[in-house]
GROMACS .gro file of C-alpha atoms in nm:
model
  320
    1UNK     CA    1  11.388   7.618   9.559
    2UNK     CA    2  11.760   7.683   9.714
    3UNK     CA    3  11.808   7.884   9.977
    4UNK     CA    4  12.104   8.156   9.977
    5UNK     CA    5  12.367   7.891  10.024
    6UNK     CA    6  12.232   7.673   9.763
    7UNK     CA    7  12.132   7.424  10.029
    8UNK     CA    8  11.777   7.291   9.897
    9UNK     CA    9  11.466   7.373  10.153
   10UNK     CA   10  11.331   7.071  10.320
   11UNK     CA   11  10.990   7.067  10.499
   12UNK     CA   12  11.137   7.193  10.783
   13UNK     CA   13  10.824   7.366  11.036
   14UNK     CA   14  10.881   7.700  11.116
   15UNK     CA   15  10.696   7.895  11.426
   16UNK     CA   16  10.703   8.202  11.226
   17UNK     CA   17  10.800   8.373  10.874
   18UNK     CA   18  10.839   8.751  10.848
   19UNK     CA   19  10.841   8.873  10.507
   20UNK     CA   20  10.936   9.257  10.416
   21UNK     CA   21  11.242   9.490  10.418
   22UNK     CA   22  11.548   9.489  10.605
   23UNK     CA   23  11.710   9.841  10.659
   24UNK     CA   24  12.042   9.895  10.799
   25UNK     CA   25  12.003  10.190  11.145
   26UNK     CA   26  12.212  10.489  11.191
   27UNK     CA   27  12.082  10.533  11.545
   28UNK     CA   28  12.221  10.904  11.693
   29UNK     CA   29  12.279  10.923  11.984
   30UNK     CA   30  12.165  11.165  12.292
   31UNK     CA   31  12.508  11.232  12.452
   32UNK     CA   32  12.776  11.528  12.290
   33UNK     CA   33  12.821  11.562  11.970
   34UNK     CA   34  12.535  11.305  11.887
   35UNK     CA   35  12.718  11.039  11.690
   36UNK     CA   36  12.545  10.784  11.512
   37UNK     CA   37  12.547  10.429  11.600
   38UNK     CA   38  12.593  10.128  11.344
   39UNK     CA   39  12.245   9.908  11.343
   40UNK     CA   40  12.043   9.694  11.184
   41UNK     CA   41  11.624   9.762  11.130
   42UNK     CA   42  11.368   9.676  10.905
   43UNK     CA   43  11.007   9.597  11.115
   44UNK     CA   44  10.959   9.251  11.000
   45UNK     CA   45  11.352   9.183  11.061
   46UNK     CA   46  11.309   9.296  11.386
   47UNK     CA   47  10.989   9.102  11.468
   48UNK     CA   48  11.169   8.770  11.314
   49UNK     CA   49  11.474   8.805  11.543
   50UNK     CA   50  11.279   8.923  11.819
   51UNK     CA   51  11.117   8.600  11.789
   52UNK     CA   52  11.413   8.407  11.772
   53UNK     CA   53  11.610   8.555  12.075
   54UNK     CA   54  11.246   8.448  12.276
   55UNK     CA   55  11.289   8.063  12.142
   56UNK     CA   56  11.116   8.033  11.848
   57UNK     CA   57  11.220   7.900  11.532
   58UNK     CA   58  11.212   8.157  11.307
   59UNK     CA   59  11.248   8.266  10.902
   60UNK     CA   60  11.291   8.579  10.666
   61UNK     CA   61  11.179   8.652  10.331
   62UNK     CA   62  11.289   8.979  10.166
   63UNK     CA   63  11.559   9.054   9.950
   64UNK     CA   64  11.917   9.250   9.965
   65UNK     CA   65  12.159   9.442   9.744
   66UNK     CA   66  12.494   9.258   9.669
   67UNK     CA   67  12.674   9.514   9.893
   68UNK     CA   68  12.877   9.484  10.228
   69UNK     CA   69  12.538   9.588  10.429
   70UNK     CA   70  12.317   9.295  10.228
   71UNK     CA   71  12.593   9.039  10.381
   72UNK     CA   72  12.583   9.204  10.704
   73UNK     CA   73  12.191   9.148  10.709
   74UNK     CA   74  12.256   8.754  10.619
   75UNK     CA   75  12.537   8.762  10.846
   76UNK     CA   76  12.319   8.885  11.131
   77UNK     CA   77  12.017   8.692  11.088
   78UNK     CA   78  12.256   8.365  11.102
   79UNK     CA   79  12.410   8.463  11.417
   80UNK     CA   80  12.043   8.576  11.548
   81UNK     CA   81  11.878   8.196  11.497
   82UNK     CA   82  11.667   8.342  11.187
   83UNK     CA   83  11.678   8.135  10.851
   84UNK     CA   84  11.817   8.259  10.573
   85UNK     CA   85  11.674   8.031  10.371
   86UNK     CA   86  11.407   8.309  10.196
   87UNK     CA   87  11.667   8.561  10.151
   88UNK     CA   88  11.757   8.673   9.798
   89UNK     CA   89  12.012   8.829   9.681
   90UNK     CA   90  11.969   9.161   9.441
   91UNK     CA   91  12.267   9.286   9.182
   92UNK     CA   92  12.110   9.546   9.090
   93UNK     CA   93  11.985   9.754   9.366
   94UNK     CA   94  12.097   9.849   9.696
   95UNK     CA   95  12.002   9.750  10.089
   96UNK     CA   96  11.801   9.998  10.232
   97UNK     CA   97  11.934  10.305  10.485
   98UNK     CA   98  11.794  10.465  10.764
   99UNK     CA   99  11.863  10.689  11.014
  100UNK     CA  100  11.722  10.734  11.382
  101UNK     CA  101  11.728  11.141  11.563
  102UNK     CA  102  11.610  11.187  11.895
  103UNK     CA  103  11.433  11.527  11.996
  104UNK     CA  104  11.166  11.668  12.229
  105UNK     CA  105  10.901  11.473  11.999
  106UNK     CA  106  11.044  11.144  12.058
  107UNK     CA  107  11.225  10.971  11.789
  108UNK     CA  108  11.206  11.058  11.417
  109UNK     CA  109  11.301  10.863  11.106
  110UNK     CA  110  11.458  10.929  10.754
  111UNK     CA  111  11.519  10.691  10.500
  112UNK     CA  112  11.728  10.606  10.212
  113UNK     CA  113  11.509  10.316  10.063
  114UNK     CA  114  11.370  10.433   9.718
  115UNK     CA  115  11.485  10.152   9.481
  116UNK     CA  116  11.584   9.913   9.725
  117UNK     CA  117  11.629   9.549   9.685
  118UNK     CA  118  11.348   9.462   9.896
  119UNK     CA  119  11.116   9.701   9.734
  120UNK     CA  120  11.168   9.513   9.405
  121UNK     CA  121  11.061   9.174   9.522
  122UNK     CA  122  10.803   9.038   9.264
  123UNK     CA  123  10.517   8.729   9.324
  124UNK     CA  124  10.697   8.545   9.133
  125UNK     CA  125  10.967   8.597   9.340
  126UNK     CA  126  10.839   8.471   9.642
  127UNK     CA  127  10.982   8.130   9.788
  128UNK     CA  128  10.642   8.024   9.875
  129UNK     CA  129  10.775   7.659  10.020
  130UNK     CA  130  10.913   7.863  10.312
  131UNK     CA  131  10.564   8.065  10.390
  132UNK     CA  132  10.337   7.711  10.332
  133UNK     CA  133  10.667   7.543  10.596
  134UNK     CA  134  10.578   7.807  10.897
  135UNK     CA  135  10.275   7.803  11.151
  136UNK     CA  136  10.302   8.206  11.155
  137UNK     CA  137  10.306   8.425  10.858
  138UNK     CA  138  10.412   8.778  10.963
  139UNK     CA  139  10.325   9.061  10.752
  140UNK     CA  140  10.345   9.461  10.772
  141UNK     CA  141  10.206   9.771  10.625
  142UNK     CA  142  10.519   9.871  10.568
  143UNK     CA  143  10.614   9.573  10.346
  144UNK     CA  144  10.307   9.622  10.112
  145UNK     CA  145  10.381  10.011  10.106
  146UNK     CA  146  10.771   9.985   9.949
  147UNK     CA  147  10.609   9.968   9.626
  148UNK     CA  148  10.290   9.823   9.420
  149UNK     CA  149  10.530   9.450   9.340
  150UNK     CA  150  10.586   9.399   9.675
  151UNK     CA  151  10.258   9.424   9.799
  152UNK     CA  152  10.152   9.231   9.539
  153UNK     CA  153  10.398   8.966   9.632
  154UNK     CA  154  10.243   9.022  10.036
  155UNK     CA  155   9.907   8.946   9.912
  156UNK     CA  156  10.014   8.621   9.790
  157UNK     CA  157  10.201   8.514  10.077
  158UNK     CA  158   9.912   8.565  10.279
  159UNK     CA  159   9.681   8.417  10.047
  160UNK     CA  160   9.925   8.122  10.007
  161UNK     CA  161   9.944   8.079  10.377
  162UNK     CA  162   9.550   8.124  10.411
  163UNK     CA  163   9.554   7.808  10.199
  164UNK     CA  164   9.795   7.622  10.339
  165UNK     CA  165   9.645   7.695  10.696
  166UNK     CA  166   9.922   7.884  10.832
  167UNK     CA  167   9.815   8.169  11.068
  168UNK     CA  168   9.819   8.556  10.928
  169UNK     CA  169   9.960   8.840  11.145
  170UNK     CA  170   9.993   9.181  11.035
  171UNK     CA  171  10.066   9.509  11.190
  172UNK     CA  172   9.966   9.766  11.026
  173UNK     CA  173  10.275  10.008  11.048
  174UNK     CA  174  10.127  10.292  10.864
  175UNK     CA  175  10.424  10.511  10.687
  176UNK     CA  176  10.292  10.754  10.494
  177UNK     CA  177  10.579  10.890  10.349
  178UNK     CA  178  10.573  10.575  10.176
  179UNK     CA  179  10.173  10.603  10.031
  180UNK     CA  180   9.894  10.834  10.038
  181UNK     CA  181   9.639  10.801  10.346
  182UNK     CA  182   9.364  10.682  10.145
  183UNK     CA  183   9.541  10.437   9.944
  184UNK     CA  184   9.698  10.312  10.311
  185UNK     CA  185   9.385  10.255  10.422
  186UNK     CA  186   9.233  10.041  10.156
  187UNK     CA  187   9.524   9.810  10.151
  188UNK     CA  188   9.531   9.804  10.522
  189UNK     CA  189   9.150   9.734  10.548
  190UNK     CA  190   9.174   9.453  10.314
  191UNK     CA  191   9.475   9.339  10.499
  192UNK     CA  192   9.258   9.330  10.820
  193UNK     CA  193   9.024   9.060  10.661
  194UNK     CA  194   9.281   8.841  10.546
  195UNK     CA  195   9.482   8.836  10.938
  196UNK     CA  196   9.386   8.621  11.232
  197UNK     CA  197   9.528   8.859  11.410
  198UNK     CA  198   9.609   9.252  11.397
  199UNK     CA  199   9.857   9.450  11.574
  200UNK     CA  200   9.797   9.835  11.533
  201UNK     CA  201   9.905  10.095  11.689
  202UNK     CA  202   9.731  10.360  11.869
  203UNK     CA  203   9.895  10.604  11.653
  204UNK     CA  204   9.844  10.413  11.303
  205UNK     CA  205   9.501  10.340  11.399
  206UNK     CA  206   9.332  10.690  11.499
  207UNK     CA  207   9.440  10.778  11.163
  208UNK     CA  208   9.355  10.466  11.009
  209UNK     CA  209   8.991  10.468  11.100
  210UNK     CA  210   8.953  10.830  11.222
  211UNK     CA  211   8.925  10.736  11.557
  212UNK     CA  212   9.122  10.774  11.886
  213UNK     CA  213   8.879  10.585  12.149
  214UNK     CA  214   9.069  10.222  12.181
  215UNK     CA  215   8.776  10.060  12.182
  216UNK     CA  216   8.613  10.233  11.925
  217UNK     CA  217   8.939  10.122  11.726
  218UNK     CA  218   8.938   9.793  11.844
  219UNK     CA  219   8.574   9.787  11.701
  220UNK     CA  220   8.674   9.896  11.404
  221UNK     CA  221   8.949   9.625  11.320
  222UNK     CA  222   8.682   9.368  11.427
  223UNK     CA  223   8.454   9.508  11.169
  224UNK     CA  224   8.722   9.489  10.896
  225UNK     CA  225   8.745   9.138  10.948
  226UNK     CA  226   9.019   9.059  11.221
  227UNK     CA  227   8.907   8.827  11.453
  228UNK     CA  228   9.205   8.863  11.718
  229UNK     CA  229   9.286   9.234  11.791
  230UNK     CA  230   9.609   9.375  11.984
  231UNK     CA  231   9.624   9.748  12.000
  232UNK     CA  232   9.917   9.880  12.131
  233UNK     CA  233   9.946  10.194  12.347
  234UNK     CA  234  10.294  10.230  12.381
  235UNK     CA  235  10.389  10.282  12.723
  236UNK     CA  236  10.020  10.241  12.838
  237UNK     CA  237  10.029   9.911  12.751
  238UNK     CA  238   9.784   9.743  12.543
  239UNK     CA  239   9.417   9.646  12.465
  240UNK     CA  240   9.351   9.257  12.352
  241UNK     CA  241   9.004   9.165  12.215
  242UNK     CA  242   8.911   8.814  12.080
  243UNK     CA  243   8.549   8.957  12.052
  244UNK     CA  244   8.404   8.792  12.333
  245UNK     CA  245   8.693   8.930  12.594
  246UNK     CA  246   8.840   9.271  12.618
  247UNK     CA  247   9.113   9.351  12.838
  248UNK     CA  248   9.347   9.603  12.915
  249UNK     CA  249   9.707   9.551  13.011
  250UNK     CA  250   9.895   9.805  13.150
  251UNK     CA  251  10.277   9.900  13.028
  252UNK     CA  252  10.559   9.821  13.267
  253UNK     CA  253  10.802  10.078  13.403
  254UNK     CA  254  11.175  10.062  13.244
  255UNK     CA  255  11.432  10.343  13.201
  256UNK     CA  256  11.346  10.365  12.810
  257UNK     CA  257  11.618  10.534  12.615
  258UNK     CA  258  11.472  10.478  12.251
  259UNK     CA  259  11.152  10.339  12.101
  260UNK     CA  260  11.290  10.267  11.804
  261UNK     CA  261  11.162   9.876  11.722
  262UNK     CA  262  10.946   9.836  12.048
  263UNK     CA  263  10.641   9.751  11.829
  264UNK     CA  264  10.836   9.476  11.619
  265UNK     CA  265  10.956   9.343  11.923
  266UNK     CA  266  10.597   9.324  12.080
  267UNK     CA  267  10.506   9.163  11.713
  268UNK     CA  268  10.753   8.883  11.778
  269UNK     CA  269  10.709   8.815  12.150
  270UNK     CA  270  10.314   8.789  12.110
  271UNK     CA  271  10.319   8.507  11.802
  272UNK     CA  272  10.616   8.314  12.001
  273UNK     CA  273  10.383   8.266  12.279
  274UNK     CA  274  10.056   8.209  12.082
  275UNK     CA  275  10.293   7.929  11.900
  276UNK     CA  276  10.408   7.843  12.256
  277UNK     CA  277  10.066   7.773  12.364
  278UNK     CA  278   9.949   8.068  12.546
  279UNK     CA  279   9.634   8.233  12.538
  280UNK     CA  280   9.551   8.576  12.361
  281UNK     CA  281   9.591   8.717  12.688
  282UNK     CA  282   9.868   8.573  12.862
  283UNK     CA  283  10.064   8.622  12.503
  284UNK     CA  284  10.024   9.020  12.521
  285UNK     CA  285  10.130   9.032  12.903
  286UNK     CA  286  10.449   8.875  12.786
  287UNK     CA  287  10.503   9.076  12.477
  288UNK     CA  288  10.401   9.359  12.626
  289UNK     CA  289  10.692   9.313  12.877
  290UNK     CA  290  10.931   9.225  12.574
  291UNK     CA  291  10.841   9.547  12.399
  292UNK     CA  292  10.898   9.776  12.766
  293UNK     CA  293  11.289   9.622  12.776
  294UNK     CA  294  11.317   9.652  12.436
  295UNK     CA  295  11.325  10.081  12.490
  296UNK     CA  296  11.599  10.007  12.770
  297UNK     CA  297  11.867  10.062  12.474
  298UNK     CA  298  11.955  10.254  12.145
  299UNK     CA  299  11.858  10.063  11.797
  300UNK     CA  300  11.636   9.861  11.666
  301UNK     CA  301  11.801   9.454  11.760
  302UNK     CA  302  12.037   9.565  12.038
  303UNK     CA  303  11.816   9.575  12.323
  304UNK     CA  304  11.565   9.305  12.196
  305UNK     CA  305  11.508   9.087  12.533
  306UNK     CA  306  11.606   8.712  12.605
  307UNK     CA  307  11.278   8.516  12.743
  308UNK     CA  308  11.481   8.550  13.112
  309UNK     CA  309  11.476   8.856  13.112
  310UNK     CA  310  11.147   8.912  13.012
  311UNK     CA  311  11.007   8.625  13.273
  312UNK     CA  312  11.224   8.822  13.504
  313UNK     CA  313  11.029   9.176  13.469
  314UNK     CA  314  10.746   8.966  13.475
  315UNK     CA  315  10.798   8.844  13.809
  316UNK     CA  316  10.896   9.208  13.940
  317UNK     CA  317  10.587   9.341  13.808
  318UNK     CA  318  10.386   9.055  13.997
  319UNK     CA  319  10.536   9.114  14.315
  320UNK     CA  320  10.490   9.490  14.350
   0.00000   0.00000   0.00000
């Protein structure tokens, strides 16, 4: 395979591979008049440069549109430290759109994505050298939900990385403006068995599974085959479960402007450190501190966290 440039892959050892779609952020604003600032989102986009601004060496697969915000993607993944080397580029269909409102509910979402380029990825176009090069495949509910080729294309990824003994992690990012509940949940569930480790949210999950206990959920993920389970509680903090050790972590306390991309962050930050050499438990301590400075800003990749920064709240939250 070439990459975007042409250059042709070499065997090159990746700490982790996102794969899924890349949507440019119209983030408004809280102060007068509201105006709307100029982003870049996408969950798996987020969770691959997350990764890279923490150190690791890190890879997207998806595809663009041919259109000034497809080469703004490439253009920002380059300057982020994330290969481009899985990218493709679409003619015929556009880069996704979304836009970010803040009101007394938190932060809510609409999207321009129907038809997208990334929703159109096939198997067949998957550059599955790239997935088999990484130690961490990264995978979202979101990406299997764009439509029924790219989830398709997800399963084989996973599948291709189960075989080549590259580690699975998947959040389960449940959208369902994007696909019914119960369809959701049997991809999702099948997901679960294929991971080696989850990342739900409390939100996703108590849907998910019906449940809204943590460790009932925890249980539950556990039962659908993931043997590593993170659930995240938002500003709570987290629960981590390798099935022998439960803990909870509490959530740090930052001046959080917007959630938007906390999760993805957290995503990032936790297989950095499990790639780094960290435990389970030590990983979501750190990620969970990635994902609290990641609110301290508006957007999605703005306010993503340099490993200073999050060693430094670290240390603040160990001395008090």
């Amino acid at each position: 395979m070439r990459g975007l440039d042409g250059e042709k892959m070499t065997a090159v050892r990746f700490d982790l591979v996102a794969l899924g779609e890349p949507l440019v952020e119209f983030n408004q604003t809280r102060g007068e008049g509201g105006a709307y600032l100029h982003g870049f989102g996408g969950d798996t986009s987020n969770c691959a440069i997350a990764a890279a601004r923490l150190g690791a060496r890190a890879a997207y697969v998806t595809r663009v549109g041919d259109d000034a915000f497809g080469r703004q993607f490439v253009e920002l993944w380059r300057r982020e430290g994330v290969d481009v080397g899985g990218v493709g580029v679409d003619p015929d269909a556009p880069t996704g759109i979304y836009f970010v409102v803040h009101g007394p509910r938190g932060h809510e979402f609409s999207y321009l994505r129907a038809g997208s380029a990334a929703s159109r990825l096939r198997p067949a176009d998957l550059p599955l050298e790239v997935v088999r090069a990484s130690k961490v495949l990264h995978v979202s509910g979101i990406s299997q939900a764009i439509s029924a080729s790219a989830c398709d294309a997800c399963f084989l990824a996973m599948e291709s990385a189960r075989g080549s003994g590259v580690k699975i992690s998947y959040d389960t990012n449940l959208r369902l403006k994007l696909w019914p509940l119960a369809r959701a949940r049997a991809i999702i569930r099948a997901s679960l068995a294929l991971a080696d480790w989850a990342l739900p949210s409390l939100e996703d999950a108590a849907l998910l599974f019906g449940r809204d206990q943590p460790d009932a959920i925890v249980d539950a993920c556990h039962a659908d085959g993931a043997p590593l389970v993170v659930l995240r509680c938002g500003a709570a903090g987290c629960v981590v479960s390798d099935g022998r050790r439960r803990e909870r972590i509490a959530g740090h306390r930052v001046a959080a402007v917007d959630a938007t991309g906390a999760g993805d962050c957290f995503d990032g930050a936790f297989a950095a450190r499990l790639v780094a050499g960290d435990d389970p438990f030590t990983a979501a301590r750190y990620a969970n501190a990635a994902a609290a400075l990641a609110t301290t800003g508006y957007g999605a990749v703005a306010p993503l966290p340099r490993h200073r920064e999050v060693v430094a709240l670290l240390g603040e939250a160990m001395a008090t």
